[in-house]
Short mmCIF file of C-alpha atoms in Angstrom, two decimals:
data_model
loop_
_atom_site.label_atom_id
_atom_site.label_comp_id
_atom_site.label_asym_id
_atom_site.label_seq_id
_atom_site.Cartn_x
_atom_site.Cartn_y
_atom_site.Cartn_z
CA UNK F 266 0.00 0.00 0.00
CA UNK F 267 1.35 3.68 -0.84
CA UNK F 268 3.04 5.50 1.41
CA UNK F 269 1.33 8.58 3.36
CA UNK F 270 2.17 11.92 2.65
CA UNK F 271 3.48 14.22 5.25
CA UNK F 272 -0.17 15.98 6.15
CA UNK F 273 -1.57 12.84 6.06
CA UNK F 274 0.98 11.90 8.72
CA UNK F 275 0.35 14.76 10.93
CA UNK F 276 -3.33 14.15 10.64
CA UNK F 277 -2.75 10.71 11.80
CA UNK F 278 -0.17 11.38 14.64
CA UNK F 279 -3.26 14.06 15.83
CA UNK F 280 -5.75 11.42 15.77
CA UNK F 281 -4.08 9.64 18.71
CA UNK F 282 -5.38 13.11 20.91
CA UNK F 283 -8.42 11.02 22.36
CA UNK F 284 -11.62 13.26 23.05
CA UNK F 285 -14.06 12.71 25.44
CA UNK F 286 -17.61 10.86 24.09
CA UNK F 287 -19.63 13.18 26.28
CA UNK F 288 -17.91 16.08 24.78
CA UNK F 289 -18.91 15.18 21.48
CA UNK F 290 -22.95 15.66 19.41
CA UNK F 291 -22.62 13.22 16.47
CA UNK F 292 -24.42 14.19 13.64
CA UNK F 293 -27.36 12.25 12.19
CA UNK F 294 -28.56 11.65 8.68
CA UNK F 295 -27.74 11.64 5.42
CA UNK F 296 -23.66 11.36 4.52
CA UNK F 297 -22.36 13.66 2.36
CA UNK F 298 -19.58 13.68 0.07
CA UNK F 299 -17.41 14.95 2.50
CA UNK F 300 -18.08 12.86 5.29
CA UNK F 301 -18.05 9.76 3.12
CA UNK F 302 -14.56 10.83 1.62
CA UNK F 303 -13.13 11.24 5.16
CA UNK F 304 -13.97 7.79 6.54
CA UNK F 305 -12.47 6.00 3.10
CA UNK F 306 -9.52 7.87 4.25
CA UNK F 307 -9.56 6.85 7.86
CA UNK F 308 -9.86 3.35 6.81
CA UNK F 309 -7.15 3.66 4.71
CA UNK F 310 -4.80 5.19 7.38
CA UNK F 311 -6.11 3.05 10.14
CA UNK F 312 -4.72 -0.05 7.60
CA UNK F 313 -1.29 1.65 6.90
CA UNK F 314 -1.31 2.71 10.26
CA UNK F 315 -1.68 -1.64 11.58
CA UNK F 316 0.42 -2.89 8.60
CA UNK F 317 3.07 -1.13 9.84
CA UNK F 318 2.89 -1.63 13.48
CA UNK F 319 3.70 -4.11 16.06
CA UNK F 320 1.85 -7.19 16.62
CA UNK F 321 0.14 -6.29 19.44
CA UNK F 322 -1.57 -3.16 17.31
CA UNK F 323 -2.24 -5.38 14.61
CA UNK F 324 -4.32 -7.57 16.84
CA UNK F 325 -6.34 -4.50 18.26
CA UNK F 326 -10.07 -5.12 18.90
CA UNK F 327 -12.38 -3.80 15.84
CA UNK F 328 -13.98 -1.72 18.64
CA UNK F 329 -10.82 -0.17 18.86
CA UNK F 330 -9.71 0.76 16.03
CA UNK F 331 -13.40 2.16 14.88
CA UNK F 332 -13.22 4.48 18.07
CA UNK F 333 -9.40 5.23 16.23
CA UNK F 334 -11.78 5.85 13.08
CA UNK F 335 -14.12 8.05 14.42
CA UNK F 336 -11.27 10.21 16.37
CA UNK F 337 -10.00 10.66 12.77
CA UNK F 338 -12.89 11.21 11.18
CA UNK F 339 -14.19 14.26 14.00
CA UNK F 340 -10.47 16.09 13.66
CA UNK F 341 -11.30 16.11 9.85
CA UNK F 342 -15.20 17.45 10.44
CA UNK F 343 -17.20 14.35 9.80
CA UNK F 344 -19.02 14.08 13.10
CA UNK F 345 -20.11 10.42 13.56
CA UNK F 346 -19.63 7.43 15.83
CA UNK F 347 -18.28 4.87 15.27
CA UNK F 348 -20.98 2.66 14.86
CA UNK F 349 -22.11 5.23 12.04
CA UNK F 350 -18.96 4.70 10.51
CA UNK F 351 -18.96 0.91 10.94
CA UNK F 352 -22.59 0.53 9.17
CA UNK F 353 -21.32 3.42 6.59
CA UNK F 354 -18.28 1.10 5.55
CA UNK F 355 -19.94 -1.43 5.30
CA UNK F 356 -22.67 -0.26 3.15
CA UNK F 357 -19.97 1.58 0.76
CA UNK F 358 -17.63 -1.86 0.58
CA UNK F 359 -21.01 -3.51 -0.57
CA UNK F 360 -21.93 -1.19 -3.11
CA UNK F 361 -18.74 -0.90 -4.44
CA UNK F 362 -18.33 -4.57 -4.88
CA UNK F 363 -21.65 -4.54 -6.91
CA UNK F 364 -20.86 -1.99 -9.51
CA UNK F 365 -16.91 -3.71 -9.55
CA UNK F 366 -18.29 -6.78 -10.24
CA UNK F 367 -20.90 -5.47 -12.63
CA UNK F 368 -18.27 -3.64 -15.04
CA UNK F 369 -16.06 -6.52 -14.91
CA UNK F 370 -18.47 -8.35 -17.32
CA UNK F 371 -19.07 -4.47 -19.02
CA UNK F 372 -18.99 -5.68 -22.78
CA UNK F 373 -20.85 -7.93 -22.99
CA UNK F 374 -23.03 -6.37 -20.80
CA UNK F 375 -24.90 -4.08 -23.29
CA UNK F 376 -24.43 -0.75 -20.92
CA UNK F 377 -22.15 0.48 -18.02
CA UNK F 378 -23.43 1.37 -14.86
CA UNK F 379 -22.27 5.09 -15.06
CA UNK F 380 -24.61 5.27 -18.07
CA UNK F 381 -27.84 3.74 -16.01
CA UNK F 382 -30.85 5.59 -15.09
CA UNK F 383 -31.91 5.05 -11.66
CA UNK F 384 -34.64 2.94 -12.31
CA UNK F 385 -32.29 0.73 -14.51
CA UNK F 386 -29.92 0.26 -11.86
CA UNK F 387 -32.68 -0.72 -9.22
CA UNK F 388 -34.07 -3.16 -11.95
CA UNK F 389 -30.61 -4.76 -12.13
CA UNK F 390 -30.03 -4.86 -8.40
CA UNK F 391 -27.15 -2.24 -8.11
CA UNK F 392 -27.09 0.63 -6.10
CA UNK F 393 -28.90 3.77 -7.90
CA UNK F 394 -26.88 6.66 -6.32
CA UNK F 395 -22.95 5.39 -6.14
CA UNK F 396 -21.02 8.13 -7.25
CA UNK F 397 -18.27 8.32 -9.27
CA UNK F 398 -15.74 10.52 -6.80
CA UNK F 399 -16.88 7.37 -3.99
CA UNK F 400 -16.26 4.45 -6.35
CA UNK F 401 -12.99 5.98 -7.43
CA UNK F 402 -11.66 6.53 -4.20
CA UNK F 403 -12.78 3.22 -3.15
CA UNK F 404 -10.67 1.56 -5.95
CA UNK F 405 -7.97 2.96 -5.18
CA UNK F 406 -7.59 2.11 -1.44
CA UNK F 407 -9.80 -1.56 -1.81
CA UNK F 408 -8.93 -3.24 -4.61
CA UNK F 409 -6.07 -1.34 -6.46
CA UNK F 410 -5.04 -5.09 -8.84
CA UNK F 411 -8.82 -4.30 -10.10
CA UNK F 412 -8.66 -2.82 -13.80
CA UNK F 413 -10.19 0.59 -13.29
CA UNK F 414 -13.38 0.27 -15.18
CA UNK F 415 -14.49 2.20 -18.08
CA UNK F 416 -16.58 5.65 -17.18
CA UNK F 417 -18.44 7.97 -19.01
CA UNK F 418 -16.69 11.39 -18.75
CA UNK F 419 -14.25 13.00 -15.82
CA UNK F 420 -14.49 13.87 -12.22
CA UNK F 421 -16.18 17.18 -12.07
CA UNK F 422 -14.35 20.36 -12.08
CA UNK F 423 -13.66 22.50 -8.53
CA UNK F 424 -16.87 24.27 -9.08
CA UNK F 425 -19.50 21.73 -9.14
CA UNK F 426 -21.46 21.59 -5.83
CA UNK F 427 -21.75 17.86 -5.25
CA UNK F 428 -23.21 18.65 -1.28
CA UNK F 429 -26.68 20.13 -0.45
CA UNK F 430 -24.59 21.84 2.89
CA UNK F 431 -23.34 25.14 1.03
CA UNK F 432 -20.43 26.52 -0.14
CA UNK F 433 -19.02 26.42 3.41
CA UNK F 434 -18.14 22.50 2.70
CA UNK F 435 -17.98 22.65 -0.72
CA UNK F 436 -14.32 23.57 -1.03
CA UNK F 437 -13.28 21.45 1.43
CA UNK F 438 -14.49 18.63 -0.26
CA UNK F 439 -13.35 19.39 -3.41
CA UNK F 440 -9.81 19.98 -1.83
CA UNK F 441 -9.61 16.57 -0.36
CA UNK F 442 -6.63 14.70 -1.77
CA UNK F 443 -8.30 11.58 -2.63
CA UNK F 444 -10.74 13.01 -4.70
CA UNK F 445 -8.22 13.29 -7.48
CA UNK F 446 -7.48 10.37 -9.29
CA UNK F 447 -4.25 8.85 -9.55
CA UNK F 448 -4.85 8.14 -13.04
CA UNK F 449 -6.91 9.80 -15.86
CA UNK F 450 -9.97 7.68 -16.56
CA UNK F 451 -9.87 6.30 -19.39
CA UNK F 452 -13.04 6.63 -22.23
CA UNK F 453 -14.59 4.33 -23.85
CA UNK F 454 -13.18 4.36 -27.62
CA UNK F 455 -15.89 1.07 -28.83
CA UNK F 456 -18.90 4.02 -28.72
CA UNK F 457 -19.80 7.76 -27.88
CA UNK F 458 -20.49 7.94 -24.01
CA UNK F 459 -23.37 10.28 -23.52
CA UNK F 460 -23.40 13.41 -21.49
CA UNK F 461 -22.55 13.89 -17.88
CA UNK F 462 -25.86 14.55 -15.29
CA UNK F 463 -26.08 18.02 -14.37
CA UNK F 464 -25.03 19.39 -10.91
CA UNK F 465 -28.79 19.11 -10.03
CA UNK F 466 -29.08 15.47 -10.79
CA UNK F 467 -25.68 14.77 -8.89
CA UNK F 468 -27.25 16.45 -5.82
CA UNK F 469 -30.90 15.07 -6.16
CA UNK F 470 -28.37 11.72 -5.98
CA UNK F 471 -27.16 13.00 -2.69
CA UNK F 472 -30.12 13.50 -1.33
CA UNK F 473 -32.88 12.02 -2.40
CA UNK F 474 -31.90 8.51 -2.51
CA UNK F 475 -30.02 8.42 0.94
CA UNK F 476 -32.80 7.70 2.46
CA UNK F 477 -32.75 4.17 1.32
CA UNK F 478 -28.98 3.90 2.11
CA UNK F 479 -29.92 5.21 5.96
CA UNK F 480 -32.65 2.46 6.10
CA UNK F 481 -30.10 -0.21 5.08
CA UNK F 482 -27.76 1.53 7.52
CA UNK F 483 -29.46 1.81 10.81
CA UNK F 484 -31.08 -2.27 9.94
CA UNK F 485 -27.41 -3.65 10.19
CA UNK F 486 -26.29 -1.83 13.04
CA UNK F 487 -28.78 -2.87 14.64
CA UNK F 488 -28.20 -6.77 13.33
CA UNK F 489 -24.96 -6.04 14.37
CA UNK F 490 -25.59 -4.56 17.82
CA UNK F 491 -27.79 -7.75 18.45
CA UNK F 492 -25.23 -10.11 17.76
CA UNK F 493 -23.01 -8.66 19.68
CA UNK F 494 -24.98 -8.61 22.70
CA UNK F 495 -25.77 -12.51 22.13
CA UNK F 496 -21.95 -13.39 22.15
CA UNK F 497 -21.77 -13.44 18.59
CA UNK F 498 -21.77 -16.75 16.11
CA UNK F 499 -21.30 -20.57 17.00
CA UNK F 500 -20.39 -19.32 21.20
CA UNK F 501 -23.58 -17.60 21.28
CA UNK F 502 -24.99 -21.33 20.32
CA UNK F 503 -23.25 -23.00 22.71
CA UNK F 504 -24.03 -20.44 25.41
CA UNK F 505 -27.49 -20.94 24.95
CA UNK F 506 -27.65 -24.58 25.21
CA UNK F 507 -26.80 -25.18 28.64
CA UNK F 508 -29.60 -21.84 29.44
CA UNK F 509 -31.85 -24.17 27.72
CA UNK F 510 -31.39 -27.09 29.66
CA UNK F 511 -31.56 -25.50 32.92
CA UNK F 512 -34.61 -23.76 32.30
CA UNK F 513 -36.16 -27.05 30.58
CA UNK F 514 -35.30 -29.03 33.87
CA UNK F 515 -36.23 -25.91 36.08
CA UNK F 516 -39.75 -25.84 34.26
CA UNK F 517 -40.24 -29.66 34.98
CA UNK F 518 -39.44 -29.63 38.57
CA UNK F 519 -41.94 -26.71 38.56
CA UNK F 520 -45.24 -28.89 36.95
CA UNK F 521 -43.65 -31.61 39.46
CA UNK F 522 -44.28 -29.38 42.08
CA UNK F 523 -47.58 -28.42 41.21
CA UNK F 524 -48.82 -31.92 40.43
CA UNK F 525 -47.57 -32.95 43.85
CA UNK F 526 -49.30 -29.62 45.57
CA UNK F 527 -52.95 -30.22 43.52
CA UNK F 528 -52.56 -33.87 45.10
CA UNK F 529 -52.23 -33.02 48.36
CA UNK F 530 -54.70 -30.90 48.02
CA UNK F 531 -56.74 -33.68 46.38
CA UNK F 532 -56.22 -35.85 49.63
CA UNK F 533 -57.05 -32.72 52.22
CA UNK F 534 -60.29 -32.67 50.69
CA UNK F 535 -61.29 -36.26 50.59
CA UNK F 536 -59.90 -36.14 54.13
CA UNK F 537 -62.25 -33.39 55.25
CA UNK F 538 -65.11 -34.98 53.35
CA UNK F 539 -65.14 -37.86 55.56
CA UNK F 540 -65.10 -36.16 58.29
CA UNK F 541 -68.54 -34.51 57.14
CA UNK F 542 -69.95 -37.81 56.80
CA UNK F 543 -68.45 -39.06 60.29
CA UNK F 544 -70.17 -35.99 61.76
CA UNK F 545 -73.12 -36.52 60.18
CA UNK F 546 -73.17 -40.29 61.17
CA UNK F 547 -73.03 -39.20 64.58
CA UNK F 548 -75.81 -36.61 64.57
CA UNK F 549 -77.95 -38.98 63.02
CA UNK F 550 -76.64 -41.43 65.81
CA UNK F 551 -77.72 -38.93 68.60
CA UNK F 552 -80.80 -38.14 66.46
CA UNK F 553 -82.19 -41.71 66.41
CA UNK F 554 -81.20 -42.03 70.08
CA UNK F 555 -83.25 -39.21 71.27
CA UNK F 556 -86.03 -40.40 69.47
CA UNK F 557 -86.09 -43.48 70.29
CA UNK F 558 -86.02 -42.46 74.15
CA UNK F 559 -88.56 -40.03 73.82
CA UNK F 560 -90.93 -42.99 72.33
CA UNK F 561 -90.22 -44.77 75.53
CA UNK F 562 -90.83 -42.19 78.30
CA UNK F 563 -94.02 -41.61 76.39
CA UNK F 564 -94.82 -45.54 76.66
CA UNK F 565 -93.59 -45.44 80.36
CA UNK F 566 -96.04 -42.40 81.32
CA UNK F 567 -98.98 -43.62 79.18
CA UNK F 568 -98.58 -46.87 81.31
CA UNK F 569 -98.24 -45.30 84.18
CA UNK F 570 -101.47 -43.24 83.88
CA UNK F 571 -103.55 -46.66 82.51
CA UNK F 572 -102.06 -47.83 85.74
CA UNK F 573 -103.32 -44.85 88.13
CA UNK F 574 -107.03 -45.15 86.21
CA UNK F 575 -106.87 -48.82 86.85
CA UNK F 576 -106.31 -48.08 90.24
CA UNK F 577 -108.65 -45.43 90.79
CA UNK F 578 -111.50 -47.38 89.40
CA UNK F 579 -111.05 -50.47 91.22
CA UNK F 580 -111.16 -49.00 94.48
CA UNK F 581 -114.13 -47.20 93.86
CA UNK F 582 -115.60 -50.53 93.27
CA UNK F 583 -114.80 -51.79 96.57
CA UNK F 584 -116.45 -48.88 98.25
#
C-alpha cells in the first residue's frame, strides 16, 4: 500500500489526541460527500497505520480501532460514531463490490453502470446513487489489482457543488486529496459515451436517494448490535444450550411441584369430606337415640297413667 504523505501523517499522529464521548454531538442523517470521503480515508490510514505496526496493534479489537476511526474522522469534520462509521463502511464496501463486479463483465453487458438511469440500476439490483468521486476513491484504497473500469466522462471540475450543505463544505471537499485520481480515466473508444448529469441530478443523488442507504444503515447496526450482545456466532450457540437445559429441567421440577401440591390438596379434601360424613353419622346417631327415648318415656307415662285409672277405678268398686 502507498506510502502517506506528510499531512496525512500529521493528521494521523493528531488522531491519537483522544476526546471525550460526552464532549462530542454526532451528527445524524444523510452522509455527504465529505463525510463519506473522510472515513475511506480513515480506513485507509487506520490499515497503513496496523500494517506497519507491532503485533500487538495489529491484533487490536475492531472496537478499537473504529473508536481510532471516528477520532480521525471528528479532527477532519465528519461528526459520527463509530458505529455510524462501521454501518457506513460497510454499506460503501457492498456497493462498491456490486458496480466492480458489474463492469467486470461491461462488454458484454450491453451498458455500463455510469450510463444507467436510476430505475435501470434498481431493476438490475445495483445501487442507484454510487457516485463516481466514492467508487474511485474506493478503488484505489480496496482493490487497487482491479482494472479501473471504463466511465463515461471526468471527475467534475472545482466548481460543481456535489453537497446540499453550502459553499461552506464545498471547497473542502473538493480539496480533499483523494478526490483526485491517480490516473486519468480512461473513455470508452468502442462508442460515444453520452453526457454527464447536471449538478442538479448529482445532488438530487445525494439527497434524495439516501434515504434508502440510511434504512439499510441503521437495519445492520442494529443486526450487528444484536449479535453482539448474544456473544456473537457458534459461542452464542453453545451459550445458549446449557440456558436451555436448565430452564427445561427448572420448568419440569416446577409442573412436578404443582402436580404434587394439587394432590395433596386432592387428599385434604377427601380427608375433610369424611369427616362430614363421620359428623353426620353421629348426629344422626344422637338423632335416632333421642327419638327413640322419647318414644319410651311416652310408653312409660302412658302406662303409668292406665295404671293410676286402673287403680282409681277399682277402688271405687270396693267402696
Amino acid at each position: 500500500m502507498a506510502e502517506a504523505n506528510p499531512n496525512q501523517q500529521q493528521q494521523l499522529a493528531l488522531v491519537e489526541v483522544q476526546v471525550k464521548p460526552e464532549d462530542r454531538e454526532y451528527r445524524k442523517g444523510n452522509w455527504t460527500l465529505h463525510e463519506t470521503v473522510t472515513l475511506i480515508t480513515a480506513k485507509k490510514l487506520d490499515d497503513q497505520r496496523r500494517l506497519k505496526g507491532s503485533e500487538k496493534e495489529k491484533s487490536r479489537p475492531a472496537e478499537l480501532r473504529w473508536k481510532w476511526v471516528e477520532n480521525y474522522c471528528w479532527k477532519n469534520g465528519c461528526q459520527r460514531s463509530q458505529n455510524q462509521c462501521n454501518d457506513k463502511w460497510d454499506n460503501l464496501l457492498r456497493d462498491y463490490k456490486k458496480v466492480r463486479d458489474y463492469e467486470s463483465r461491461y462488454p458484454p453487458e450491453p451498458i455500463s453502470y455510469w450510463q444507467m438511469e436510476k430505475h435501470e440500476r434498481k431493476e438490475k439490483g445495483l445501487p442507484s446513487n454510487l457516485l463516481q468521486q466514492v467508487y474511485q476513491t474506493l478503488h484505489d484504497v480496496i482493490d487497487r489489482r482491479f482494472p479501473t473500469p471504463k466511465l463515461p466522462q471526468q471527475l467534475p471540475g472545482p466548481s460543481t457543488d456535489l453537497t446540499p450543505s453550502g459553499s461552506g463544505q464545498q471547497q473542502q471537499q473538493l480539496s480533499h486529496p483523494l478526490l483526485r485520481p491517480s490516473s486519468p480515466i480512461q473513455q470508452p473508444s468502442a462508442q460515444k459515451q453520452p453526457a454527464a448529469p447536471t449538478d442538479t441530478a448529482t445532488a438530487h443523488s445525494l439527497s434524495g436517494d439516501d434515504s434508502s442507504e440510511e434504512e439499510e444503515t441503521a437495519a445492520a447496526g442494529a443486526k450487528r448490535r444484536k449479535t453482539t450482545m448474544s456473544g456473537g456466532g457458534g459461542g452464542g450457540a453453545e451459550a445458549i444450550a446449557p440456558a436451555m437445559f436448565k430452564s427445561t429441567v427448572e420448568i419440569t421440577q416446577t409442573l412436578l411441584a404443582c402436580e404434587d401440591k394439587k394432590d395433596r390438596r386432592h387428599r385434604d379434601l377427601l380427608g375433610v369430606e369424611e369427616r362430614k360424613l363421620h359428623i353426620e353419622e353421629a348426629k344422626t346417631e344422637i338423632s335416632r337415640a333421642g327419638v327413640a327415648g322419647l318414644i319410651t318415656a311416652v310408653n312409660n307415662l302412658a302406662s303409668a297413667i292406665l295404671t293410676l285409672a286402673a287403680d282409681k277405678t277399682a277402688g271405687g268398686d270396693t267402696l
